[in-house]
Amino acid sequence: MAEREKIESLARRILNAMAAYKEGASPPAGIDDAIGLYDAEGDTVPLWVTTTGVVRDSDGPILRFDSIAEVHAPKSKSRADPDSSRIALVMEDGTRETIVVAGGRGRFCDSFEFSRFLSRAARLSHP
């Protein structure tokens, strides 16, 4: 199975369980390899999930899976804590990025499953 297909399969298995994730959403111009859209209500920026990375807004740069060195899930599991939605990424060049994934069901935060997806996609993308 090619890397692209593995990423698509991984997204299907992990992200489709989230109410805020829509597989096959129509992407804006400039995003050619979209798999789906994570769009939770509230003050978060929609995240386009592609076969090569994540795009925080349609005009922004892609956070490429093959450029992610580390993924850090939130430390807090309480949905009342704003930090429970922040996923920290350390990129290969040493820069740090934050992705906000604020949705969830009941006491469960989507950020932990999204972190798991990012970790696995990054591992698949590194030789």
PDB file of C-alpha atoms in Angstrom:
ATOM      1  CA  MET A   1       0.000   0.000   0.000  1.00  0.00           C
ATOM      2  CA  ALA A   2       1.414   3.389  -0.998  1.00  0.00           C
ATOM      3  CA  GLU A   3       2.078   6.069   1.646  1.00  0.00           C
ATOM      4  CA  ARG A   4      -0.820   8.194   0.380  1.00  0.00           C
ATOM      5  CA  GLU A   5      -3.243   5.292   0.769  1.00  0.00           C
ATOM      6  CA  LYS A   6      -1.902   4.503   4.232  1.00  0.00           C
ATOM      7  CA  ILE A   7      -2.484   8.113   5.355  1.00  0.00           C
ATOM      8  CA  GLU A   8      -6.025   8.035   3.925  1.00  0.00           C
ATOM      9  CA  SER A   9      -6.732   4.747   5.712  1.00  0.00           C
ATOM     10  CA  LEU A  10      -5.294   6.093   8.962  1.00  0.00           C
ATOM     11  CA  ALA A  11      -7.473   9.214   8.723  1.00  0.00           C
ATOM     12  CA  ARG A  12     -10.524   7.065   8.062  1.00  0.00           C
ATOM     13  CA  ARG A  13      -9.849   4.839  11.090  1.00  0.00           C
ATOM     14  CA  ILE A  14      -8.985   7.584  13.584  1.00  0.00           C
ATOM     15  CA  LEU A  15     -10.601  10.838  12.468  1.00  0.00           C
ATOM     16  CA  ASN A  16     -13.957   9.609  11.131  1.00  0.00           C
ATOM     17  CA  ALA A  17     -15.089   8.863  14.697  1.00  0.00           C
ATOM     18  CA  MET A  18     -15.076  12.608  15.442  1.00  0.00           C
ATOM     19  CA  ALA A  19     -18.283  14.570  14.869  1.00  0.00           C
ATOM     20  CA  ALA A  20     -16.272  17.627  13.775  1.00  0.00           C
ATOM     21  CA  TYR A  21     -14.411  15.711  11.035  1.00  0.00           C
ATOM     22  CA  LYS A  22     -15.917  15.493   7.561  1.00  0.00           C
ATOM     23  CA  GLU A  23     -14.229  13.095   5.158  1.00  0.00           C
ATOM     24  CA  GLY A  24     -14.400  14.159   1.526  1.00  0.00           C
ATOM     25  CA  ALA A  25     -15.298  17.802   2.194  1.00  0.00           C
ATOM     26  CA  SER A  26     -14.732  20.022  -0.835  1.00  0.00           C
ATOM     27  CA  PRO A  27     -11.456  21.877  -0.314  1.00  0.00           C
ATOM     28  CA  PRO A  28     -10.797  25.464  -1.319  1.00  0.00           C
ATOM     29  CA  ALA A  29      -8.561  26.255  -4.288  1.00  0.00           C
ATOM     30  CA  GLY A  30      -4.938  25.420  -3.629  1.00  0.00           C
ATOM     31  CA  ILE A  31      -5.550  22.281  -1.577  1.00  0.00           C
ATOM     32  CA  ASP A  32      -5.391  19.455  -4.086  1.00  0.00           C
ATOM     33  CA  ASP A  33      -4.902  16.358  -1.950  1.00  0.00           C
ATOM     34  CA  ALA A  34      -7.501  16.914   0.807  1.00  0.00           C
ATOM     35  CA  ILE A  35      -8.827  13.902   2.684  1.00  0.00           C
ATOM     36  CA  GLY A  36     -11.172  15.781   4.992  1.00  0.00           C
ATOM     37  CA  LEU A  37     -11.906  18.801   7.167  1.00  0.00           C
ATOM     38  CA  TYR A  38     -11.843  19.100  10.954  1.00  0.00           C
ATOM     39  CA  ASP A  39     -14.117  22.002  11.881  1.00  0.00           C
ATOM     40  CA  ALA A  40     -15.318  22.197  15.480  1.00  0.00           C
ATOM     41  CA  GLU A  41     -17.680  24.942  16.525  1.00  0.00           C
ATOM     42  CA  GLY A  42     -16.138  27.732  18.521  1.00  0.00           C
ATOM     43  CA  ASP A  43     -13.026  29.793  18.171  1.00  0.00           C
ATOM     44  CA  THR A  44     -10.874  27.262  16.341  1.00  0.00           C
ATOM     45  CA  VAL A  45      -9.498  27.511  12.827  1.00  0.00           C
ATOM     46  CA  PRO A  46     -10.681  24.693  10.524  1.00  0.00           C
ATOM     47  CA  LEU A  47      -7.983  22.136   9.757  1.00  0.00           C
ATOM     48  CA  TRP A  48      -7.694  20.571   6.311  1.00  0.00           C
ATOM     49  CA  VAL A  49      -6.212  17.092   6.481  1.00  0.00           C
ATOM     50  CA  THR A  50      -4.361  16.152   3.308  1.00  0.00           C
ATOM     51  CA  THR A  51      -2.323  13.155   2.223  1.00  0.00           C
ATOM     52  CA  THR A  52       0.871  15.114   2.952  1.00  0.00           C
ATOM     53  CA  GLY A  53      -0.003  17.175   6.031  1.00  0.00           C
ATOM     54  CA  VAL A  54      -2.379  19.561   7.775  1.00  0.00           C
ATOM     55  CA  VAL A  55      -3.355  23.061   6.607  1.00  0.00           C
ATOM     56  CA  ARG A  56      -4.640  25.450   9.294  1.00  0.00           C
ATOM     57  CA  ASP A  57      -6.324  27.766   6.839  1.00  0.00           C
ATOM     58  CA  SER A  58      -6.696  27.580   3.114  1.00  0.00           C
ATOM     59  CA  ASP A  59      -4.119  30.329   2.528  1.00  0.00           C
ATOM     60  CA  GLY A  60      -1.590  29.072   5.068  1.00  0.00           C
ATOM     61  CA  PRO A  61       1.374  26.758   4.708  1.00  0.00           C
ATOM     62  CA  ILE A  62       1.030  23.025   5.060  1.00  0.00           C
ATOM     63  CA  LEU A  63       2.425  21.376   8.174  1.00  0.00           C
ATOM     64  CA  ARG A  64       3.904  18.387   6.390  1.00  0.00           C
ATOM     65  CA  PHE A  65       3.829  14.995   8.103  1.00  0.00           C
ATOM     66  CA  ASP A  66       7.391  14.307   6.941  1.00  0.00           C
ATOM     67  CA  SER A  67       8.529  17.526   8.673  1.00  0.00           C
ATOM     68  CA  ILE A  68       7.065  16.646  12.082  1.00  0.00           C
ATOM     69  CA  ALA A  69       9.725  15.431  14.508  1.00  0.00           C
ATOM     70  CA  GLU A  70       7.557  15.255  17.659  1.00  0.00           C
ATOM     71  CA  VAL A  71       3.866  15.417  18.540  1.00  0.00           C
ATOM     72  CA  HIS A  72       2.872  16.371  22.078  1.00  0.00           C
ATOM     73  CA  ALA A  73      -0.709  15.719  23.142  1.00  0.00           C
ATOM     74  CA  PRO A  74      -2.224  18.192  25.604  1.00  0.00           C
ATOM     75  CA  LYS A  75      -1.234  17.724  29.234  1.00  0.00           C
ATOM     76  CA  SER A  76      -4.732  18.489  30.517  1.00  0.00           C
ATOM     77  CA  LYS A  77      -7.610  16.109  29.904  1.00  0.00           C
ATOM     78  CA  SER A  78     -10.226  18.496  31.281  1.00  0.00           C
ATOM     79  CA  ARG A  79     -12.303  20.051  28.489  1.00  0.00           C
ATOM     80  CA  ALA A  80     -12.760  23.070  30.782  1.00  0.00           C
ATOM     81  CA  ASP A  81      -9.016  23.773  30.452  1.00  0.00           C
ATOM     82  CA  PRO A  82      -8.232  25.671  27.210  1.00  0.00           C
ATOM     83  CA  ASP A  83      -4.887  23.843  26.999  1.00  0.00           C
ATOM     84  CA  SER A  84      -6.729  20.544  26.510  1.00  0.00           C
ATOM     85  CA  SER A  85      -7.279  21.525  22.868  1.00  0.00           C
ATOM     86  CA  ARG A  86      -3.686  22.469  22.030  1.00  0.00           C
ATOM     87  CA  ILE A  87      -1.435  19.977  20.257  1.00  0.00           C
ATOM     88  CA  ALA A  88       2.232  20.979  20.201  1.00  0.00           C
ATOM     89  CA  LEU A  89       4.388  19.996  17.239  1.00  0.00           C
ATOM     90  CA  VAL A  90       8.158  20.158  16.998  1.00  0.00           C
ATOM     91  CA  MET A  91       9.192  20.323  13.381  1.00  0.00           C
ATOM     92  CA  GLU A  92      12.384  18.827  11.914  1.00  0.00           C
ATOM     93  CA  ASP A  93      13.940  22.297  11.665  1.00  0.00           C
ATOM     94  CA  GLY A  94      13.369  22.896  15.398  1.00  0.00           C
ATOM     95  CA  THR A  95      10.446  25.299  15.038  1.00  0.00           C
ATOM     96  CA  ARG A  96       7.358  24.754  17.156  1.00  0.00           C
ATOM     97  CA  GLU A  97       3.793  24.851  15.928  1.00  0.00           C
ATOM     98  CA  THR A  98       0.485  24.565  17.744  1.00  0.00           C
ATOM     99  CA  ILE A  99      -2.686  23.067  16.344  1.00  0.00           C
ATOM    100  CA  VAL A 100      -5.970  23.710  18.143  1.00  0.00           C
ATOM    101  CA  VAL A 101      -8.459  20.841  18.101  1.00  0.00           C
ATOM    102  CA  ALA A 102     -11.288  21.937  20.392  1.00  0.00           C
ATOM    103  CA  GLY A 103     -14.087  19.465  19.686  1.00  0.00           C
ATOM    104  CA  GLY A 104     -15.071  16.393  21.599  1.00  0.00           C
ATOM    105  CA  ARG A 105     -17.909  14.361  23.037  1.00  0.00           C
ATOM    106  CA  GLY A 106     -18.851  14.679  26.657  1.00  0.00           C
ATOM    107  CA  ARG A 107     -15.661  14.618  28.673  1.00  0.00           C
ATOM    108  CA  PHE A 108     -13.585  13.247  25.769  1.00  0.00           C
ATOM    109  CA  CYS A 109     -11.372  15.670  23.832  1.00  0.00           C
ATOM    110  CA  ASP A 110     -10.748  15.169  20.102  1.00  0.00           C
ATOM    111  CA  SER A 111      -7.256  16.572  20.608  1.00  0.00           C
ATOM    112  CA  PHE A 112      -5.947  13.261  21.965  1.00  0.00           C
ATOM    113  CA  GLU A 113      -7.154  11.227  18.983  1.00  0.00           C
ATOM    114  CA  PHE A 114      -5.979  13.923  16.571  1.00  0.00           C
ATOM    115  CA  SER A 115      -2.544  13.769  18.271  1.00  0.00           C
ATOM    116  CA  ARG A 116      -2.515  10.014  17.759  1.00  0.00           C
ATOM    117  CA  PHE A 117      -3.328  10.502  14.066  1.00  0.00           C
ATOM    118  CA  LEU A 118      -0.532  13.080  13.657  1.00  0.00           C
ATOM    119  CA  SER A 119       2.017  10.828  15.409  1.00  0.00           C
ATOM    120  CA  ARG A 120       1.202   7.866  13.208  1.00  0.00           C
ATOM    121  CA  ALA A 121       1.074   9.937   9.999  1.00  0.00           C
ATOM    122  CA  ALA A 122       4.484  11.421  10.844  1.00  0.00           C
ATOM    123  CA  ARG A 123       5.936   7.933  11.421  1.00  0.00           C
ATOM    124  CA  LEU A 124       4.508   6.717   8.098  1.00  0.00           C
ATOM    125  CA  SER A 125       6.056   9.697   6.315  1.00  0.00           C
ATOM    126  CA  HIS A 126       9.580   9.218   7.646  1.00  0.00           C
ATOM    127  CA  PRO A 127      11.739   6.609   5.943  1.00  0.00           C
TER     128      PRO A 127
END
